[in-house]
XYZ file of C-alpha atoms in Angstrom:
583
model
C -22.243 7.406 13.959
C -24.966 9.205 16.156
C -25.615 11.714 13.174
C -26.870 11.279 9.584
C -24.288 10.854 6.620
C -26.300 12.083 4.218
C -24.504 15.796 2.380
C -28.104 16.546 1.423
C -28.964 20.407 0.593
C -30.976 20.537 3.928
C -27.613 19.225 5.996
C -25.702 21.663 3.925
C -27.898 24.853 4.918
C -28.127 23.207 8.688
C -24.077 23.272 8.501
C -23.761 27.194 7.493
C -26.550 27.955 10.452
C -24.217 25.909 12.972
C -21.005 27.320 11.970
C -22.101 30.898 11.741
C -23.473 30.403 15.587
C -19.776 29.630 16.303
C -19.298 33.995 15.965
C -21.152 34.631 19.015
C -18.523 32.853 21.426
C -20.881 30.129 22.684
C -19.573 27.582 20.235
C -16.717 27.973 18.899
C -15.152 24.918 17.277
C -12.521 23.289 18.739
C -10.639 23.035 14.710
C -12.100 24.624 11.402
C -10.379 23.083 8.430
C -10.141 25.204 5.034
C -10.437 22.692 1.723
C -12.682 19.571 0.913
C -9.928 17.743 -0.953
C -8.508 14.342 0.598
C -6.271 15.728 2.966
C -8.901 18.702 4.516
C -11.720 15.642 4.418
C -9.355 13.366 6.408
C -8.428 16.312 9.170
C -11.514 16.604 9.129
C -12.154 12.892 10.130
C -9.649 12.635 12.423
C -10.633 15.595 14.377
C -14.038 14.426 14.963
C -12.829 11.125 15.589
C -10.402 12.450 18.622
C -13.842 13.864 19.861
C -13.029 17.330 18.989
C -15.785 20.586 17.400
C -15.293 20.228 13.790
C -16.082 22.267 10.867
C -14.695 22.316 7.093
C -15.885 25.120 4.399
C -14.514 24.020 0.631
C -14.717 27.244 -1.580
C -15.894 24.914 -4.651
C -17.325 21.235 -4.765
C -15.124 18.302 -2.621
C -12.545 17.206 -4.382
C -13.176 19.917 -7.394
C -9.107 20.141 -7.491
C -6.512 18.044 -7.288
C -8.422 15.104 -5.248
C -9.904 14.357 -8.714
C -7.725 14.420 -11.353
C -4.818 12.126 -9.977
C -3.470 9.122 -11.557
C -6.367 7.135 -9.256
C -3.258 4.721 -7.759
C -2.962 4.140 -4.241
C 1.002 2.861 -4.019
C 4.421 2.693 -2.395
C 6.003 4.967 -4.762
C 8.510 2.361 -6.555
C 11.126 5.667 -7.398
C 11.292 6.148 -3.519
C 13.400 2.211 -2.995
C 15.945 4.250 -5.547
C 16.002 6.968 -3.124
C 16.863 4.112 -0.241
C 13.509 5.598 1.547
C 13.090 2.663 2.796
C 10.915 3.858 5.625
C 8.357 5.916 3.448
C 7.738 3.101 1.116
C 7.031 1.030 3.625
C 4.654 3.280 5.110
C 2.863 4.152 1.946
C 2.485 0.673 1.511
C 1.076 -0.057 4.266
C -1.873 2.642 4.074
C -2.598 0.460 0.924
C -3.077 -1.885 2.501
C -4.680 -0.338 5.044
C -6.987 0.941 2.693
C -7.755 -2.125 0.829
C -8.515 -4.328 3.511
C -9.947 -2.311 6.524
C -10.947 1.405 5.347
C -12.300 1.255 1.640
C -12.428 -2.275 0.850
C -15.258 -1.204 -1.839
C -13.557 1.498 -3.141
C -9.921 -0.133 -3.479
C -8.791 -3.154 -5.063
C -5.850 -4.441 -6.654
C -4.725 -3.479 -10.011
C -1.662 -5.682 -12.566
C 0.984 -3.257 -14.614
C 3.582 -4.845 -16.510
C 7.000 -3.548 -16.081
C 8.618 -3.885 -19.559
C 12.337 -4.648 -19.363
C 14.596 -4.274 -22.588
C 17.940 -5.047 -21.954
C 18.809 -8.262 -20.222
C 20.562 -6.268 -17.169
C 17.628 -5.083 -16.016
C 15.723 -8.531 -15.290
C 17.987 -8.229 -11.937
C 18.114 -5.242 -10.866
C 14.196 -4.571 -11.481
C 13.113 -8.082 -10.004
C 15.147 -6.933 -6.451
C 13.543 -3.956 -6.228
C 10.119 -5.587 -6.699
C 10.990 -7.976 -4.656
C 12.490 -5.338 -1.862
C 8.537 -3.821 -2.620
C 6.463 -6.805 -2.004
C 8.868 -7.548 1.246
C 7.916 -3.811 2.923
C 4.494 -4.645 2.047
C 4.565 -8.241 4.073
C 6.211 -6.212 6.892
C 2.914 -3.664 7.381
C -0.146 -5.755 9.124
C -2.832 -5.211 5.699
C -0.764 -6.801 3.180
C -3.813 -8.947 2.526
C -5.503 -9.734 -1.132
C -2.241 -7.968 -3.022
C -0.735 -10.418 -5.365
C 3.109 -10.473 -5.464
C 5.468 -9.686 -8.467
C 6.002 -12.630 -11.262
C 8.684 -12.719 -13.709
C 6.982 -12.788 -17.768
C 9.116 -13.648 -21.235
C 8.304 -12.107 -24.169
C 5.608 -15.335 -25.062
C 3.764 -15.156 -22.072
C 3.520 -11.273 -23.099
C 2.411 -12.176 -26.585
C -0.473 -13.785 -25.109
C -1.290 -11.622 -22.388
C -0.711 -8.076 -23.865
C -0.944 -9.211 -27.498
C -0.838 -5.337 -28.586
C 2.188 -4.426 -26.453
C 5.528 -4.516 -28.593
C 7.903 -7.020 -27.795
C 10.518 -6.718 -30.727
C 13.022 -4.718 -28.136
C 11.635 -6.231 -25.345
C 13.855 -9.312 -23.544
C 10.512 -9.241 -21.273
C 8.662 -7.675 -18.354
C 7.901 -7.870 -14.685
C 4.282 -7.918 -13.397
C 3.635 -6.431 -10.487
C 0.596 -5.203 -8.376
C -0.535 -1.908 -6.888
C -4.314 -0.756 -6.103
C -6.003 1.810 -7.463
C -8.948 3.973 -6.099
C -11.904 6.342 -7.552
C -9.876 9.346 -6.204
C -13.359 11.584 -5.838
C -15.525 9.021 -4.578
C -12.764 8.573 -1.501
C -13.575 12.209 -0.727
C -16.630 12.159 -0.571
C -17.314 9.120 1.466
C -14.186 10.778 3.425
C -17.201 13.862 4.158
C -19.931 12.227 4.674
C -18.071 9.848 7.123
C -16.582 12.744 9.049
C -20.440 13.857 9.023
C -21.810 11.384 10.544
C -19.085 11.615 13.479
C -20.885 15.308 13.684
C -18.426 17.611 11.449
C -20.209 20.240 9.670
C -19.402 20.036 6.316
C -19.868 23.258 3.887
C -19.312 23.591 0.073
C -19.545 26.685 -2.276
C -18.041 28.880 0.645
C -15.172 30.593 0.296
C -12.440 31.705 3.241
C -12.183 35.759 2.378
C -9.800 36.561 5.377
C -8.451 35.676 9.028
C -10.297 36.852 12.459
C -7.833 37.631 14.901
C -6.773 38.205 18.270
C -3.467 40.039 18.780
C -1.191 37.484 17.131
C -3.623 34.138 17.500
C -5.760 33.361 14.531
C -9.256 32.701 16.367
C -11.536 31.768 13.023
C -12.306 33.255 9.195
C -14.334 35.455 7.542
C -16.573 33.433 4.915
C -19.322 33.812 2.024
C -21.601 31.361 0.872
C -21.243 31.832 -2.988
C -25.028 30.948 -3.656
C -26.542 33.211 -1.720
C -23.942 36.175 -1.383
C -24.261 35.841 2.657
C -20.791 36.506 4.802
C -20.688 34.982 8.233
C -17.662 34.763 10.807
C -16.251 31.317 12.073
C -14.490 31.372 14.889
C -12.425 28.166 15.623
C -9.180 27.265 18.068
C -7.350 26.286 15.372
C -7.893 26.952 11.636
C -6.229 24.207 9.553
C -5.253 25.303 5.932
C -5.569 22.049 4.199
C -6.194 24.521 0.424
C -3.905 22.283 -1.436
C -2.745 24.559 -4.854
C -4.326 27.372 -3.046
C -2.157 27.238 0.197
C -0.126 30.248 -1.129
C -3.743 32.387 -1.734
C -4.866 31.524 1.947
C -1.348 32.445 3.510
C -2.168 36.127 1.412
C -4.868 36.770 3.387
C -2.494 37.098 6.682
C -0.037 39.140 4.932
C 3.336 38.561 5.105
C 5.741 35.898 4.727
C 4.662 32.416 3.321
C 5.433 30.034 6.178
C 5.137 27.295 3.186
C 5.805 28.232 -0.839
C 3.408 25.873 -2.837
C 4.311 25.258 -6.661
C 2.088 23.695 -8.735
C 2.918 21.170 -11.269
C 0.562 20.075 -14.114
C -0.208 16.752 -14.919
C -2.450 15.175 -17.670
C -4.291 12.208 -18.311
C -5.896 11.112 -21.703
C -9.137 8.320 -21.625
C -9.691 5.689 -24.014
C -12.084 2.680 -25.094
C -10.164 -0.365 -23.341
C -10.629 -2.291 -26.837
C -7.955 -0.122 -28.420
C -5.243 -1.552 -26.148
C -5.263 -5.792 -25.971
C -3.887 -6.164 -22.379
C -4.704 -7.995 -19.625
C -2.439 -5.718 -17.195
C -1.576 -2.288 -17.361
C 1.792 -0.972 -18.200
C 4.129 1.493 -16.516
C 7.511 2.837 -18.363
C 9.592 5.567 -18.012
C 9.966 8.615 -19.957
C 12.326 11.504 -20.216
C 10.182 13.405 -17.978
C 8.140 11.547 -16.124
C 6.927 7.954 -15.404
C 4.065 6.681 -18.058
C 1.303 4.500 -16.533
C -1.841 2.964 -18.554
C -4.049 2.200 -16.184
C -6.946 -0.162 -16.574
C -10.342 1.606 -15.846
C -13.062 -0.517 -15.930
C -14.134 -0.129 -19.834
C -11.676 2.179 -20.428
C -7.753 3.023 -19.835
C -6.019 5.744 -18.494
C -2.911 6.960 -19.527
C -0.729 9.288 -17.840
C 0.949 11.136 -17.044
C 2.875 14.465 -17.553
C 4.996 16.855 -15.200
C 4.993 20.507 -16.081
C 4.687 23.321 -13.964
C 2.142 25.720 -14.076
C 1.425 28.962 -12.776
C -1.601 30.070 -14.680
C -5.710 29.107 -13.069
C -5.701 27.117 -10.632
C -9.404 26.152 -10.368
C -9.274 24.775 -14.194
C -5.906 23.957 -15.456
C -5.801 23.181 -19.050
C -4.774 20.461 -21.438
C -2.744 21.416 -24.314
C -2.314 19.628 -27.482
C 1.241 19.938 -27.014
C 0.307 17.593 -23.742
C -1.765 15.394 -25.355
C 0.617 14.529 -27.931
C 3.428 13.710 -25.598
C 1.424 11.221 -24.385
C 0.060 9.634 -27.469
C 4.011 9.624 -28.672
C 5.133 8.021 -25.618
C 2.524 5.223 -24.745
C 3.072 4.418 -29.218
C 6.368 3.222 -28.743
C 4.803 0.415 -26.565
C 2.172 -0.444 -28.729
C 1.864 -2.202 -32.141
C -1.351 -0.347 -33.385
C -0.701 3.371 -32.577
C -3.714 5.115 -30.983
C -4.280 8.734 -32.294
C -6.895 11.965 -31.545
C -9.988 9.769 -32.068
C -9.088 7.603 -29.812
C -9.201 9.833 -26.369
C -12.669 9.244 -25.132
C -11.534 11.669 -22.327
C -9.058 14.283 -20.891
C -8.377 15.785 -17.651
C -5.672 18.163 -15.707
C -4.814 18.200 -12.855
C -2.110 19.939 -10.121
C 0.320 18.385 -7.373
C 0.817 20.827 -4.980
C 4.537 20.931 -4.422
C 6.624 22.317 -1.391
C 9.362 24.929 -3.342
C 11.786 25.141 -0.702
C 11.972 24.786 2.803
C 9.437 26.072 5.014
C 9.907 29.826 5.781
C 9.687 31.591 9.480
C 6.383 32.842 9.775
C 3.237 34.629 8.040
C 1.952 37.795 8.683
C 3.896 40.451 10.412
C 4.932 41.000 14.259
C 4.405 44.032 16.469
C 7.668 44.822 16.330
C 8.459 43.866 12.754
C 10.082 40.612 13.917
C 9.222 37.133 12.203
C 7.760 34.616 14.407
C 9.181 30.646 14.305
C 7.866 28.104 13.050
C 6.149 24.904 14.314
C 7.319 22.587 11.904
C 6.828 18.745 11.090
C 8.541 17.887 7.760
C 8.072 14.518 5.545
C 9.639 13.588 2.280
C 6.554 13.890 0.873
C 4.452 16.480 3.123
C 5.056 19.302 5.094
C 2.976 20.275 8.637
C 3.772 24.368 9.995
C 2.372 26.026 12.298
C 3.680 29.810 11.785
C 1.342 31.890 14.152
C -0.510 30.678 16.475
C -4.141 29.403 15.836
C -2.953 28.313 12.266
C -2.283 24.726 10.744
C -0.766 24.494 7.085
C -0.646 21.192 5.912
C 0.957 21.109 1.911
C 2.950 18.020 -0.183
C 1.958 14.801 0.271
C 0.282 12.568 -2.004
C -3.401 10.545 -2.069
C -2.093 6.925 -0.506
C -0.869 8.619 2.728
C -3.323 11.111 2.995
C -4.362 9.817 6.578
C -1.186 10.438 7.835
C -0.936 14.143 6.802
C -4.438 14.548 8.468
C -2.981 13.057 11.549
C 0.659 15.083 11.387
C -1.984 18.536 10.866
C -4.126 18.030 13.891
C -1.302 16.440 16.154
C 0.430 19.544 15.657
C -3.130 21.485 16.207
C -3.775 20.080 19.792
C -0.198 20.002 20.674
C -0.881 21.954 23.834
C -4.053 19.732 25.167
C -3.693 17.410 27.049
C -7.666 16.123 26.937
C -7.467 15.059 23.174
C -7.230 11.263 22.448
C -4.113 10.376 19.847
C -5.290 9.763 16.326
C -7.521 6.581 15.913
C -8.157 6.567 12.120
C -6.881 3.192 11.168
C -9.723 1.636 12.734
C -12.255 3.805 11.298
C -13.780 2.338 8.477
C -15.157 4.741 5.434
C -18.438 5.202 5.290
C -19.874 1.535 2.689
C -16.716 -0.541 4.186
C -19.030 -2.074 6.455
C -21.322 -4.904 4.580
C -19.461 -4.715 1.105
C -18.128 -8.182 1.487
C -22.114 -9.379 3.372
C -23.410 -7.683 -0.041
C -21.246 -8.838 -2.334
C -21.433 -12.669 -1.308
C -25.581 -11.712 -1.924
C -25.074 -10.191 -5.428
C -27.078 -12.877 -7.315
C -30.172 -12.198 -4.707
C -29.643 -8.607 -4.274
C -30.084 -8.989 -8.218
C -33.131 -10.631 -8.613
C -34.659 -8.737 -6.137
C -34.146 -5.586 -7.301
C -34.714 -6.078 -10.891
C -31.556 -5.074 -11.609
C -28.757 -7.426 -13.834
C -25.824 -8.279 -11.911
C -23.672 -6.486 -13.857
C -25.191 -3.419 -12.628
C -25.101 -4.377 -9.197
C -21.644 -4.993 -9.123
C -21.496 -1.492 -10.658
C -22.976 -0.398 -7.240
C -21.457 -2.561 -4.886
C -18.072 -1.152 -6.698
C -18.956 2.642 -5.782
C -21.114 2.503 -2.781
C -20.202 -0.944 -1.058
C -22.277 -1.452 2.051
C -24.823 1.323 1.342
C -25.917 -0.186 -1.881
C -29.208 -0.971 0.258
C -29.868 3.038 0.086
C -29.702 2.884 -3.817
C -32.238 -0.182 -4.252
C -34.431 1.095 -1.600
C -34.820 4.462 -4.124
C -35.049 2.221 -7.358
C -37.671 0.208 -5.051
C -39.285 3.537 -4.341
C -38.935 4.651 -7.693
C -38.667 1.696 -10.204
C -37.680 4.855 -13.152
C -34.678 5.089 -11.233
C -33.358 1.243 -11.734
C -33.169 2.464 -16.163
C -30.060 3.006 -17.473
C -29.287 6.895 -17.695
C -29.659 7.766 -21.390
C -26.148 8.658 -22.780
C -24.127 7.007 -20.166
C -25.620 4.046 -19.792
C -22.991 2.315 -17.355
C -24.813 4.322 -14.610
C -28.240 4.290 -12.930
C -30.638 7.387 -13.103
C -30.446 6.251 -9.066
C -27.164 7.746 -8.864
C -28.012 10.842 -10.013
C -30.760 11.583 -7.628
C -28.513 9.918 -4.698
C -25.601 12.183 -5.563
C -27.613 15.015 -4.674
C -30.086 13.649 -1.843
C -26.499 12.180 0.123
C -23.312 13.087 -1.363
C -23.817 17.076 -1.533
C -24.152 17.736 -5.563
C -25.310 20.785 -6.104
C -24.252 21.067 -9.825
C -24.130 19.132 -13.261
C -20.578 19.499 -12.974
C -20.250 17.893 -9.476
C -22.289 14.977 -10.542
C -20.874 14.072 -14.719
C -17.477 14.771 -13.518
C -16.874 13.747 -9.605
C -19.592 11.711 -8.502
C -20.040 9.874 -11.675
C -16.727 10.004 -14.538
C -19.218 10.591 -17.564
C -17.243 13.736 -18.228
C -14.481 11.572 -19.020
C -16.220 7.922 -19.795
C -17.870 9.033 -22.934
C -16.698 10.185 -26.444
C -19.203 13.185 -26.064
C -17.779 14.005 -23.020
C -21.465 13.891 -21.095
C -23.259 16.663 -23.435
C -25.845 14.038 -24.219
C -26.630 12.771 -20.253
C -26.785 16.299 -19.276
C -30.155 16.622 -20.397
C -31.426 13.386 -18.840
C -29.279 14.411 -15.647
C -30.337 17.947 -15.454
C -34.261 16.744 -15.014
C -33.021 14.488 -12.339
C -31.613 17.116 -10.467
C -34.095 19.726 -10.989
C -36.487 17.889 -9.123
C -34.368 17.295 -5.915
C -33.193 20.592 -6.063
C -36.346 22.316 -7.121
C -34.651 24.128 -9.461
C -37.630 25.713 -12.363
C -36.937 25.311 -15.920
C -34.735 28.760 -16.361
C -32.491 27.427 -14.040
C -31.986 24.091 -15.549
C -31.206 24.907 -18.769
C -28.573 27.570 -16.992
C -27.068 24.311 -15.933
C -26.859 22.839 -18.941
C -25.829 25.414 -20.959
C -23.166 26.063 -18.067
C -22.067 22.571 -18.396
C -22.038 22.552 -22.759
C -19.809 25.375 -22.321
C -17.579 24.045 -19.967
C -17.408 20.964 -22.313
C -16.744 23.087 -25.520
C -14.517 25.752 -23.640
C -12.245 22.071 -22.856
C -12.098 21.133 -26.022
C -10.940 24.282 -27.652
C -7.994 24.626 -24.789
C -6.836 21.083 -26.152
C -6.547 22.025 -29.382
C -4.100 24.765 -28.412
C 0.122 24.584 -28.509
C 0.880 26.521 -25.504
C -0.162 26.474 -21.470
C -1.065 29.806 -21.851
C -3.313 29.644 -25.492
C -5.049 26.651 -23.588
C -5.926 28.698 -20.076
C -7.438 31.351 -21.884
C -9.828 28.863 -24.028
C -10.380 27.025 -20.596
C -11.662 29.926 -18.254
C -13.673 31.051 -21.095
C -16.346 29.610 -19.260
C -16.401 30.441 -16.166
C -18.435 28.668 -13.234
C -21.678 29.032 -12.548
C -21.052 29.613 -8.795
């Protein structure tokens, strides 16, 4: 990587210079993509990769939407083998695998779920398909360090899971899939594409198209901390907005070449003592497919499946949500969990295709639609409806490198000097010496001064660039404490959120570059103080502006709470935008 990494507030400011020179002609980027979620980070990446100009502008922080709020699995999609999808299974599985072993070996590893089975019919029928899942997984080439499925009976379930209820139970089938800090991906997704020499902008927002005739040559921006507009002109603009597809096709006018729903899904948080398991669980409902999820001290449980057409930067729990949840994950368990237990909530949106792809955006000359350029997936969808513009829409988090290389394949379709997509053998920034480090944990420990527990902490989120976190605890031994009020993290990673992963806010750090928001009963209104400090001094920010942050952030907090007391989508949106951002 012949540039730096580092999303520091310098590299940010150095990024709006560079891609505001692209509006004088001289340097126009070869491909501009518009969102900073996982599929706009991996264009991104696999643009820069191919050797091509590269620029990305995210209105908000990276992975602010849907990139953080998933389920945090990285899987084949079991409800595909019923589908006889053989194909996109297979696939899926094998950018697990890809993941695990090659890409993000620090930030993906294997995770257990027990599939509960309670009539005796099922043992069959559930074991082939398992069986038919582990198989497509030996078939792909990174099928290493995933354990295959095992058949349990209801005693081996008594011990293992000795809170999961086995009275209608005949037994259950364990089986493994990997799981992944969703937000973490995306941002060493950035900072990876970075280093390759994209310019990487957050806090600007895309206010229109600049075009030529029919071609869309680049977009009108504004950086929404200073209030400054700049032009940037691109060969190809790839819309990779997520939720907000629908809002960026507006801006041409027209027809929507792609109709984006979005559908709401919730997860609740708790201590992991409440549930005795040594595996997760996953179980059907009415609506949707229940997973609790084991999350280092905690669980997750999710999720739901409603759609949802009110904000789209902050959609909102209900209690209505919460409460299906709590009833459904109940009937598996022998001691009920209730209100007090959620430690955490969060919502979040799948953008989902409506229909089929229409004919074009924007209007013709002559009042004539245009065609379509078209690549369709059973999960994603790739147009091209004028020329100059990518959409990119569907699609989930596993095979989020191959909707990054279906949108710029179809972006340099007509150049012939552009080098085929090369991402599987490009590992994520920390991939390289996280297994080095992790065979030196005991000596990285006593050097540092740090307890192994808390380096495995590190080696867990940053892998191979652990180094960069002891050399600032080294630096700065006040660093290496605990951070008061979410004490499984370092006041290190604080500071190194802002000085390399491009944090410019409380929220950005307690809820996407750390999970306090989530982690803690208190839902990170005691660290913000503590965390607040240690970003005022990196970001010189003076005392006025620090306790804007916090009380930003206490609002926020409060504003959540209220919206999940509420009995309706629409009660809970107006509780939840009554606290608006601070950008």
């Amino acid at each position: 990587m012949p540039q730096s990494t580092a999303l520091d507030p310098t590299g940010r400011a150095s990024a709006l210079a560079a891609l505001a020179g692209t509006a004088t002609g001289d340097a126009v980027l070869d491909v501009l993509v518009v969102g900073g979620g996982i599929v706009g980070t991996g264009a991104a990446l696999d643009a820069v990769t191919r050797g091509l100009s590269v620029g990305l502008l995210e209105q908000r922080d990276l992975a602010s939407g849907t990139s953080s709020r998933s389920s945090k699995l990285v899987h084949g999609g079991l409800r595909y083998l019923e589908m006889f999808d053989f194909a996109l299974v297979r696939e899926a599985l094998q950018e697990r695998g890809l993941l695990l072993t090659r890409l993000a070996p620090h930030l993906v590893r294997p995770v257990a779920f027990l599939y509960p089975l309670h009539r005796t019919i099922e043992r069959p029928y559930v074991g082939a398909g398992l069986a038919l899942y582990d198989a497509l997984a030996m078939a792909g080439k990174y099928d290493m360090g995933v354990p295959k499925h095992r058949h349990l009976f209801r005693r081996q379930i008594a011990r293992i899971a000795p809170d999961l209820r086995t009275d209608a139970m005949t037994g259950a089938i364990r089986y493994y899939d990997c799981q992944v800090d969703d937000a973490r991906l995306v941002v060493n997704l950035a900072r990876t594409a970075a280093g390759y020499g994209a310019q990487v902008a957050t806090r600007t927002r895309v206010t229109g198209f600049l075009r030529e005739g029919e071609r869309v040559v680049g977009v009108r921006a504004t950086d929404l901390e200073t209030g400054a507009e700049l032009e940037v002109r691109a060969r190809v603009v790839v819309n990779a907005a997520g939720v907000w597809t629908d809002e960026v096709q507006h801006l041409l006018g027209g027809e929507l070449a792609l109709d984006v729903e979005a559908s709401k899904g919730i997860h609740l948080v708790v201590p992991r003592d409440r549930i005795r398991s040594e595996y997760g669980l996953v179980a059907r409902t009415e609506k949707s497919v229940l997973f609790v999820i084991p999350w280092g001290r905690h669980w997750i449980i999710g999720t739901t499946d409603t759609a949802w057409d009110l904000d789209l930067a902050h959609p909102a729990a209900s209690r209505t949500d919460i409460d299906y949840l709590l009833e459904h994950v109940n009937k598996l368990l022998t001691v009920p969990l209730d209100h007090d237990d959620v430690e955490g909530v969060y919502a979040g949106l799948r953008p989902l295709l409506a229909g089929k792809p229409g004919r074009g955006v924007g209007s013709a000359g002559e009042g004539e639609a245009r065609s379509s350029t078209t690549k369709v997936s059973r999960e994603h969808t790739v147009a091209s409806p004028v020329p100059g513009l990518v959409l990119i829409a569907g699609g989930k988090l596993t095979t989020y490198r191959i909707m990054a290389r279906d949108a710029i394949d179809l972006a340099v379709r007509d150049r012939h000097d552009v080098a085929p997509s090369h991402t599987e053998r490009v590992p994520l920034l920390g991939a390289v010496g996280f297994e080095v480090r992790t065979n030196q944990r005991v000596a990285l420990s006593r050097r540092s001064g740090l307890d192994v527990a808390h380096i495995d902490h590190l080696l867990g989120r940053y892998g191979g660039m652990i180094d960069e976190l002891l050399d600032l605890v080294e630096q700065r031994p006040e660093l290496g404490e605990p951070l008061p009020g979410a004490e499984d993290y370092l006041c290190a990673e604080v500071v190194y959120a802002v000085s390399h992963e491009g944090a410019r806010h409380l929220d950005d750090v307690l809820a996407r570059r750390t999970r306090i928001s989530i982690e803690t009963f208190d839902r990170g209104t005691v660290a913000v103080f503590a965390a607040a400090d240690l970003m005022a001094g990196e970001l010189g920010w003076d005392r006025a502006r620090r306790d804007d942050e916090v009380d930003h952030y206490l609002r926020r907090v409060e504003a959540e709470r209220q919206s999940q007391q509420k009995l309706t989508d629409q009660e809970a949106d107006e509780a939840r935008v009554s606290a608006p951002d601070i950008v």
